[in-house]
Amino acid sequence: MFFHKMDILILIAFALSIWAQFRVKGTFKTWSTVRSMSGLTGYQAARKMLDAHGLQQVQIEPVRGTLSDHYDPISRKVRLSEHVYYENSISALSVACHEVGHAIQHQAKYPMLVLRHRIFPVVNIASGIAPFMLIAGFLLQQANLIGLGIIFFSVAVAFQVITLPVEFNASNRARHIMIAEGFITNEEERGVAKVLNAAALTYVAAALISLLELLKYIMIFTSSNRE
């Protein structure tokens, strides 16, 4: 269980994840120094984007932290880190409009977002139970526990995989709307793409690690059954 040939690939994916984290921070910092020609702050762009799509009821509020930006579907609020909320930069506009993209997905009942919301309560339970079942199953050599652990872990992996199209779709919506509404010029889109693509890579790396770990457990489970 603890040392397997799949661990080499998992370590590579883990290194990719660390690199992705550094890249998103570095890209955000770089484009934070580039002011947008529209003069809009992250808050102003987000508010205009929400209002243009009939989402006047969705509030925007600043929160502490770096890259702590998110959309809360329960309270219907877009929460932006202070740098994004107050600043006028390509990074601020990119992140703010990306989060509004999630609010628009919510309004439009984007299928993958709906699915992610529905399985979220199950994922919370499954992700907490899976490690204990897997450890207990392998240590006690109980195939039933291992199988259940793999099933529960699969739910958590499915959540991360479902998150990928949700994030990519929100970014695509943001980029198209930002250009259409005049928040950015065609030349500034390059910077927006760099910021959003760097952020997306972190989700890809996380999903890859989970998929490789799941494959590792399945391989161990099937080989132990053959023996």
PDB file of C-alpha atoms in Angstrom:
ATOM      1  CA  MET A   1       0.000   0.000   0.000  1.00  0.00           C
ATOM      2  CA  PHE A   2       2.732   2.429   0.997  1.00  0.00           C
ATOM      3  CA  PHE A   3       5.276   1.806  -1.776  1.00  0.00           C
ATOM      4  CA  HIS A   4       3.970   1.137  -5.253  1.00  0.00           C
ATOM      5  CA  LYS A   5       5.170   1.711  -8.806  1.00  0.00           C
ATOM      6  CA  MET A   6       2.383   4.288  -9.237  1.00  0.00           C
ATOM      7  CA  ASP A   7       4.049   6.417  -6.559  1.00  0.00           C
ATOM      8  CA  ILE A   8       6.569   7.653  -9.140  1.00  0.00           C
ATOM      9  CA  LEU A   9       3.778   9.140 -11.246  1.00  0.00           C
ATOM     10  CA  ILE A  10       2.063  10.504  -8.149  1.00  0.00           C
ATOM     11  CA  LEU A  11       5.286  12.255  -7.094  1.00  0.00           C
ATOM     12  CA  ILE A  12       5.599  13.779 -10.567  1.00  0.00           C
ATOM     13  CA  ALA A  13       1.989  14.993 -10.385  1.00  0.00           C
ATOM     14  CA  PHE A  14       2.644  16.359  -6.897  1.00  0.00           C
ATOM     15  CA  ALA A  15       5.657  18.277  -8.209  1.00  0.00           C
ATOM     16  CA  LEU A  16       3.444  19.636 -10.992  1.00  0.00           C
ATOM     17  CA  SER A  17       0.949  20.763  -8.360  1.00  0.00           C
ATOM     18  CA  ILE A  18       3.619  22.645  -6.414  1.00  0.00           C
ATOM     19  CA  TRP A  19       4.886  24.249  -9.627  1.00  0.00           C
ATOM     20  CA  ALA A  20       1.308  25.235 -10.521  1.00  0.00           C
ATOM     21  CA  GLN A  21       0.885  26.940  -7.144  1.00  0.00           C
ATOM     22  CA  PHE A  22       4.056  28.962  -7.652  1.00  0.00           C
ATOM     23  CA  ARG A  23       3.027  29.782 -11.206  1.00  0.00           C
ATOM     24  CA  VAL A  24      -0.427  31.080 -10.280  1.00  0.00           C
ATOM     25  CA  LYS A  25       1.060  33.298  -7.557  1.00  0.00           C
ATOM     26  CA  GLY A  26       3.792  34.561  -9.858  1.00  0.00           C
ATOM     27  CA  THR A  27       1.421  35.205 -12.766  1.00  0.00           C
ATOM     28  CA  PHE A  28      -1.052  36.991 -10.509  1.00  0.00           C
ATOM     29  CA  LYS A  29       1.734  39.167  -9.090  1.00  0.00           C
ATOM     30  CA  THR A  30       3.090  40.010 -12.551  1.00  0.00           C
ATOM     31  CA  TRP A  31      -0.244  41.093 -13.987  1.00  0.00           C
ATOM     32  CA  SER A  32      -1.190  42.901 -10.784  1.00  0.00           C
ATOM     33  CA  THR A  33       1.272  45.579 -11.857  1.00  0.00           C
ATOM     34  CA  VAL A  34      -0.434  46.054 -15.239  1.00  0.00           C
ATOM     35  CA  ARG A  35      -3.336  48.480 -15.022  1.00  0.00           C
ATOM     36  CA  SER A  36      -6.345  47.903 -17.237  1.00  0.00           C
ATOM     37  CA  MET A  37      -7.166  50.561 -19.796  1.00  0.00           C
ATOM     38  CA  SER A  38     -10.819  50.588 -18.717  1.00  0.00           C
ATOM     39  CA  GLY A  39      -9.856  51.909 -15.277  1.00  0.00           C
ATOM     40  CA  LEU A  40     -12.267  49.502 -13.561  1.00  0.00           C
ATOM     41  CA  THR A  41     -11.459  47.925 -10.223  1.00  0.00           C
ATOM     42  CA  GLY A  42     -12.225  44.280  -9.578  1.00  0.00           C
ATOM     43  CA  TYR A  43     -15.345  45.269  -7.661  1.00  0.00           C
ATOM     44  CA  GLN A  44     -16.595  47.615 -10.386  1.00  0.00           C
ATOM     45  CA  ALA A  45     -16.088  45.025 -13.126  1.00  0.00           C
ATOM     46  CA  ALA A  46     -17.810  42.339 -11.079  1.00  0.00           C
ATOM     47  CA  ARG A  47     -20.749  44.619 -10.285  1.00  0.00           C
ATOM     48  CA  LYS A  48     -21.201  45.635 -13.915  1.00  0.00           C
ATOM     49  CA  MET A  49     -21.008  42.026 -15.045  1.00  0.00           C
ATOM     50  CA  LEU A  50     -23.566  40.878 -12.477  1.00  0.00           C
ATOM     51  CA  ASP A  51     -25.977  43.703 -13.249  1.00  0.00           C
ATOM     52  CA  ALA A  52     -25.712  43.085 -16.994  1.00  0.00           C
ATOM     53  CA  HIS A  53     -26.927  39.521 -16.410  1.00  0.00           C
ATOM     54  CA  GLY A  54     -29.804  40.386 -14.110  1.00  0.00           C
ATOM     55  CA  LEU A  55     -27.984  39.422 -10.936  1.00  0.00           C
ATOM     56  CA  GLN A  56     -28.503  42.629  -8.981  1.00  0.00           C
ATOM     57  CA  GLN A  57     -29.386  40.550  -5.896  1.00  0.00           C
ATOM     58  CA  VAL A  58     -25.914  38.996  -5.791  1.00  0.00           C
ATOM     59  CA  GLN A  59     -23.741  40.965  -3.380  1.00  0.00           C
ATOM     60  CA  ILE A  60     -19.992  41.495  -3.566  1.00  0.00           C
ATOM     61  CA  GLU A  61     -17.894  41.775  -0.449  1.00  0.00           C
ATOM     62  CA  PRO A  62     -14.152  42.012   0.274  1.00  0.00           C
ATOM     63  CA  VAL A  63     -12.420  39.283   2.276  1.00  0.00           C
ATOM     64  CA  ARG A  64      -8.944  39.004   3.717  1.00  0.00           C
ATOM     65  CA  GLY A  65      -6.261  36.805   2.258  1.00  0.00           C
ATOM     66  CA  THR A  66      -4.506  36.342  -1.044  1.00  0.00           C
ATOM     67  CA  LEU A  67      -6.356  34.482  -3.807  1.00  0.00           C
ATOM     68  CA  SER A  68      -9.170  33.789  -1.344  1.00  0.00           C
ATOM     69  CA  ASP A  69     -11.731  34.806  -3.968  1.00  0.00           C
ATOM     70  CA  HIS A  70     -14.815  32.611  -4.399  1.00  0.00           C
ATOM     71  CA  TYR A  71     -18.515  32.550  -5.171  1.00  0.00           C
ATOM     72  CA  ASP A  72     -20.803  31.335  -2.380  1.00  0.00           C
ATOM     73  CA  PRO A  73     -23.876  29.702  -3.987  1.00  0.00           C
ATOM     74  CA  ILE A  74     -25.711  29.425  -0.647  1.00  0.00           C
ATOM     75  CA  SER A  75     -25.592  33.094   0.352  1.00  0.00           C
ATOM     76  CA  ARG A  76     -25.412  34.195  -3.313  1.00  0.00           C
ATOM     77  CA  LYS A  77     -22.366  36.366  -2.702  1.00  0.00           C
ATOM     78  CA  VAL A  78     -19.168  36.972  -4.630  1.00  0.00           C
ATOM     79  CA  ARG A  79     -16.307  37.319  -2.183  1.00  0.00           C
ATOM     80  CA  LEU A  80     -13.162  38.998  -3.484  1.00  0.00           C
ATOM     81  CA  SER A  81      -9.791  39.291  -1.778  1.00  0.00           C
ATOM     82  CA  GLU A  82      -8.951  42.895  -0.921  1.00  0.00           C
ATOM     83  CA  HIS A  83      -6.324  43.173  -3.674  1.00  0.00           C
ATOM     84  CA  VAL A  84      -8.856  42.043  -6.271  1.00  0.00           C
ATOM     85  CA  TYR A  85     -11.738  44.056  -4.817  1.00  0.00           C
ATOM     86  CA  TYR A  86      -9.998  47.445  -4.691  1.00  0.00           C
ATOM     87  CA  GLU A  87      -7.339  47.301  -7.401  1.00  0.00           C
ATOM     88  CA  ASN A  88      -7.454  48.166 -11.078  1.00  0.00           C
ATOM     89  CA  SER A  89      -5.255  45.604 -12.754  1.00  0.00           C
ATOM     90  CA  ILE A  90      -5.476  42.790 -15.281  1.00  0.00           C
ATOM     91  CA  SER A  91      -5.167  40.256 -12.451  1.00  0.00           C
ATOM     92  CA  ALA A  92      -7.923  41.896 -10.399  1.00  0.00           C
ATOM     93  CA  LEU A  93     -10.343  42.030 -13.322  1.00  0.00           C
ATOM     94  CA  SER A  94      -9.543  38.450 -14.360  1.00  0.00           C
ATOM     95  CA  VAL A  95     -10.175  36.935 -10.946  1.00  0.00           C
ATOM     96  CA  ALA A  96     -13.235  39.074 -10.184  1.00  0.00           C
ATOM     97  CA  CYS A  97     -14.934  38.261 -13.475  1.00  0.00           C
ATOM     98  CA  HIS A  98     -14.066  34.575 -13.152  1.00  0.00           C
ATOM     99  CA  GLU A  99     -15.933  34.428  -9.839  1.00  0.00           C
ATOM    100  CA  VAL A 100     -18.889  36.221 -11.399  1.00  0.00           C
ATOM    101  CA  GLY A 101     -18.742  33.541 -14.078  1.00  0.00           C
ATOM    102  CA  HIS A 102     -19.720  31.059 -11.359  1.00  0.00           C
ATOM    103  CA  ALA A 103     -22.664  33.242 -10.357  1.00  0.00           C
ATOM    104  CA  ILE A 104     -23.819  33.288 -13.977  1.00  0.00           C
ATOM    105  CA  GLN A 105     -23.424  29.496 -14.119  1.00  0.00           C
ATOM    106  CA  HIS A 106     -25.621  29.273 -11.032  1.00  0.00           C
ATOM    107  CA  GLN A 107     -28.286  31.453 -12.620  1.00  0.00           C
ATOM    108  CA  ALA A 108     -28.165  29.473 -15.878  1.00  0.00           C
ATOM    109  CA  LYS A 109     -28.164  26.132 -13.997  1.00  0.00           C
ATOM    110  CA  TYR A 110     -25.023  25.019 -15.756  1.00  0.00           C
ATOM    111  CA  PRO A 111     -25.290  21.191 -15.584  1.00  0.00           C
ATOM    112  CA  MET A 112     -21.803  20.469 -14.240  1.00  0.00           C
ATOM    113  CA  LEU A 113     -22.174  23.108 -11.527  1.00  0.00           C
ATOM    114  CA  VAL A 114     -25.568  21.698 -10.548  1.00  0.00           C
ATOM    115  CA  LEU A 115     -24.042  18.219 -10.362  1.00  0.00           C
ATOM    116  CA  ARG A 116     -21.146  19.477  -8.234  1.00  0.00           C
ATOM    117  CA  HIS A 117     -23.543  21.151  -5.796  1.00  0.00           C
ATOM    118  CA  ARG A 118     -25.652  18.016  -5.514  1.00  0.00           C
ATOM    119  CA  ILE A 119     -22.812  15.641  -4.732  1.00  0.00           C
ATOM    120  CA  PHE A 120     -20.977  18.043  -2.406  1.00  0.00           C
ATOM    121  CA  PRO A 121     -22.652  16.755   0.810  1.00  0.00           C
ATOM    122  CA  VAL A 122     -21.824  13.169  -0.175  1.00  0.00           C
ATOM    123  CA  VAL A 123     -18.237  14.162  -0.994  1.00  0.00           C
ATOM    124  CA  ASN A 124     -17.759  15.656   2.472  1.00  0.00           C
ATOM    125  CA  ILE A 125     -18.711  12.359   4.070  1.00  0.00           C
ATOM    126  CA  ALA A 126     -16.929  10.132   1.542  1.00  0.00           C
ATOM    127  CA  SER A 127     -13.623  12.015   1.672  1.00  0.00           C
ATOM    128  CA  GLY A 128     -13.590  11.722   5.469  1.00  0.00           C
ATOM    129  CA  ILE A 129     -14.375   7.994   5.543  1.00  0.00           C
ATOM    130  CA  ALA A 130     -12.291   6.769   2.590  1.00  0.00           C
ATOM    131  CA  PRO A 131      -8.784   7.065   4.157  1.00  0.00           C
ATOM    132  CA  PHE A 132      -9.793   5.154   7.295  1.00  0.00           C
ATOM    133  CA  MET A 133     -11.429   2.376   5.288  1.00  0.00           C
ATOM    134  CA  LEU A 134      -8.443   2.037   2.978  1.00  0.00           C
ATOM    135  CA  ILE A 135      -5.893   1.963   5.807  1.00  0.00           C
ATOM    136  CA  ALA A 136      -7.958  -0.470   7.870  1.00  0.00           C
ATOM    137  CA  GLY A 137      -8.654  -2.655   4.844  1.00  0.00           C
ATOM    138  CA  PHE A 138      -5.013  -2.948   3.807  1.00  0.00           C
ATOM    139  CA  LEU A 139      -3.708  -3.463   7.355  1.00  0.00           C
ATOM    140  CA  LEU A 140      -6.360  -6.073   8.229  1.00  0.00           C
ATOM    141  CA  GLN A 141      -6.317  -7.520   4.706  1.00  0.00           C
ATOM    142  CA  GLN A 142     -10.087  -7.131   4.438  1.00  0.00           C
ATOM    143  CA  ALA A 143     -11.098  -6.926   0.775  1.00  0.00           C
ATOM    144  CA  ASN A 144     -14.577  -5.623   1.600  1.00  0.00           C
ATOM    145  CA  LEU A 145     -13.181  -2.629   3.491  1.00  0.00           C
ATOM    146  CA  ILE A 146     -10.715  -1.891   0.713  1.00  0.00           C
ATOM    147  CA  GLY A 147     -13.476  -2.046  -1.885  1.00  0.00           C
ATOM    148  CA  LEU A 148     -15.689   0.313   0.117  1.00  0.00           C
ATOM    149  CA  GLY A 149     -12.758   2.657   0.651  1.00  0.00           C
ATOM    150  CA  ILE A 150     -12.116   2.750  -3.090  1.00  0.00           C
ATOM    151  CA  ILE A 151     -15.804   3.480  -3.766  1.00  0.00           C
ATOM    152  CA  PHE A 152     -15.858   6.364  -1.277  1.00  0.00           C
ATOM    153  CA  PHE A 153     -12.553   7.708  -2.595  1.00  0.00           C
ATOM    154  CA  SER A 154     -13.955   7.519  -6.142  1.00  0.00           C
ATOM    155  CA  VAL A 155     -16.709   9.942  -5.132  1.00  0.00           C
ATOM    156  CA  ALA A 156     -14.123  12.484  -3.974  1.00  0.00           C
ATOM    157  CA  VAL A 157     -12.144  12.016  -7.191  1.00  0.00           C
ATOM    158  CA  ALA A 158     -15.302  12.442  -9.282  1.00  0.00           C
ATOM    159  CA  PHE A 159     -15.920  15.780  -7.528  1.00  0.00           C
ATOM    160  CA  GLN A 160     -12.479  17.043  -8.522  1.00  0.00           C
ATOM    161  CA  VAL A 161     -12.933  15.886 -12.108  1.00  0.00           C
ATOM    162  CA  ILE A 162     -16.350  17.581 -12.309  1.00  0.00           C
ATOM    163  CA  THR A 163     -14.743  20.769 -10.997  1.00  0.00           C
ATOM    164  CA  LEU A 164     -12.526  21.035 -14.099  1.00  0.00           C
ATOM    165  CA  PRO A 165     -15.245  21.885 -16.674  1.00  0.00           C
ATOM    166  CA  VAL A 166     -16.888  24.171 -14.099  1.00  0.00           C
ATOM    167  CA  GLU A 167     -13.703  26.210 -13.717  1.00  0.00           C
ATOM    168  CA  PHE A 168     -12.858  26.259 -17.433  1.00  0.00           C
ATOM    169  CA  ASN A 169     -16.410  27.296 -18.324  1.00  0.00           C
ATOM    170  CA  ALA A 170     -16.382  30.136 -15.782  1.00  0.00           C
ATOM    171  CA  SER A 171     -13.101  31.413 -17.222  1.00  0.00           C
ATOM    172  CA  ASN A 172     -14.401  31.253 -20.801  1.00  0.00           C
ATOM    173  CA  ARG A 173     -17.561  33.122 -19.819  1.00  0.00           C
ATOM    174  CA  ALA A 174     -15.479  35.766 -18.067  1.00  0.00           C
ATOM    175  CA  ARG A 175     -13.143  36.332 -21.012  1.00  0.00           C
ATOM    176  CA  HIS A 176     -15.945  36.660 -23.564  1.00  0.00           C
ATOM    177  CA  ILE A 177     -17.984  39.016 -21.395  1.00  0.00           C
ATOM    178  CA  MET A 178     -14.968  41.148 -20.465  1.00  0.00           C
ATOM    179  CA  ILE A 179     -14.256  41.814 -24.127  1.00  0.00           C
ATOM    180  CA  ALA A 180     -17.908  42.243 -25.112  1.00  0.00           C
ATOM    181  CA  GLU A 181     -18.539  44.737 -22.291  1.00  0.00           C
ATOM    182  CA  GLY A 182     -15.304  46.650 -22.901  1.00  0.00           C
ATOM    183  CA  PHE A 183     -13.673  45.784 -19.580  1.00  0.00           C
ATOM    184  CA  ILE A 184     -10.509  44.861 -21.469  1.00  0.00           C
ATOM    185  CA  THR A 185      -9.125  45.374 -24.955  1.00  0.00           C
ATOM    186  CA  ASN A 186      -8.213  42.571 -27.341  1.00  0.00           C
ATOM    187  CA  GLU A 187      -4.561  43.210 -26.518  1.00  0.00           C
ATOM    188  CA  GLU A 188      -5.228  42.857 -22.780  1.00  0.00           C
ATOM    189  CA  GLU A 189      -6.914  39.494 -23.292  1.00  0.00           C
ATOM    190  CA  ARG A 190      -3.481  37.863 -23.426  1.00  0.00           C
ATOM    191  CA  GLY A 191      -2.847  38.854 -19.827  1.00  0.00           C
ATOM    192  CA  VAL A 192      -6.312  37.698 -18.753  1.00  0.00           C
ATOM    193  CA  ALA A 193      -5.706  34.333 -20.408  1.00  0.00           C
ATOM    194  CA  LYS A 194      -2.370  33.916 -18.608  1.00  0.00           C
ATOM    195  CA  VAL A 195      -3.919  34.627 -15.205  1.00  0.00           C
ATOM    196  CA  LEU A 196      -6.908  32.339 -15.700  1.00  0.00           C
ATOM    197  CA  ASN A 197      -4.923  29.517 -17.321  1.00  0.00           C
ATOM    198  CA  ALA A 198      -2.421  29.530 -14.469  1.00  0.00           C
ATOM    199  CA  ALA A 199      -5.245  29.220 -11.958  1.00  0.00           C
ATOM    200  CA  ALA A 200      -6.869  26.413 -13.952  1.00  0.00           C
ATOM    201  CA  LEU A 201      -3.638  24.420 -13.913  1.00  0.00           C
ATOM    202  CA  THR A 202      -3.870  24.041 -10.129  1.00  0.00           C
ATOM    203  CA  TYR A 203      -7.222  22.267 -10.510  1.00  0.00           C
ATOM    204  CA  VAL A 204      -5.823  20.028 -13.240  1.00  0.00           C
ATOM    205  CA  ALA A 205      -2.862  19.033 -11.065  1.00  0.00           C
ATOM    206  CA  ALA A 206      -5.077  18.269  -8.056  1.00  0.00           C
ATOM    207  CA  ALA A 207      -7.409  16.117 -10.150  1.00  0.00           C
ATOM    208  CA  LEU A 208      -4.453  14.279 -11.687  1.00  0.00           C
ATOM    209  CA  ILE A 209      -3.017  13.410  -8.266  1.00  0.00           C
ATOM    210  CA  SER A 210      -6.375  12.063  -7.095  1.00  0.00           C
ATOM    211  CA  LEU A 211      -6.886  10.002 -10.255  1.00  0.00           C
ATOM    212  CA  LEU A 212      -3.421   8.447  -9.963  1.00  0.00           C
ATOM    213  CA  GLU A 213      -3.985   7.640  -6.294  1.00  0.00           C
ATOM    214  CA  LEU A 214      -7.309   6.004  -7.129  1.00  0.00           C
ATOM    215  CA  LEU A 215      -5.663   3.944  -9.853  1.00  0.00           C
ATOM    216  CA  LYS A 216      -2.957   2.890  -7.380  1.00  0.00           C
ATOM    217  CA  TYR A 217      -5.543   1.620  -4.875  1.00  0.00           C
ATOM    218  CA  ILE A 218      -7.464  -0.224  -7.588  1.00  0.00           C
ATOM    219  CA  MET A 219      -4.273  -1.910  -8.831  1.00  0.00           C
ATOM    220  CA  ILE A 220      -3.317  -2.997  -5.304  1.00  0.00           C
ATOM    221  CA  PHE A 221      -6.848  -4.245  -4.671  1.00  0.00           C
ATOM    222  CA  THR A 222      -7.048  -6.288  -7.862  1.00  0.00           C
ATOM    223  CA  SER A 223      -3.558  -7.761  -7.439  1.00  0.00           C
ATOM    224  CA  SER A 224      -4.274  -8.793  -3.844  1.00  0.00           C
ATOM    225  CA  ASN A 225      -7.487 -10.501  -4.963  1.00  0.00           C
ATOM    226  CA  ARG A 226      -5.592 -12.495  -7.592  1.00  0.00           C
ATOM    227  CA  GLU A 227      -3.118 -13.635  -4.991  1.00  0.00           C
TER     228      GLU A 227
END
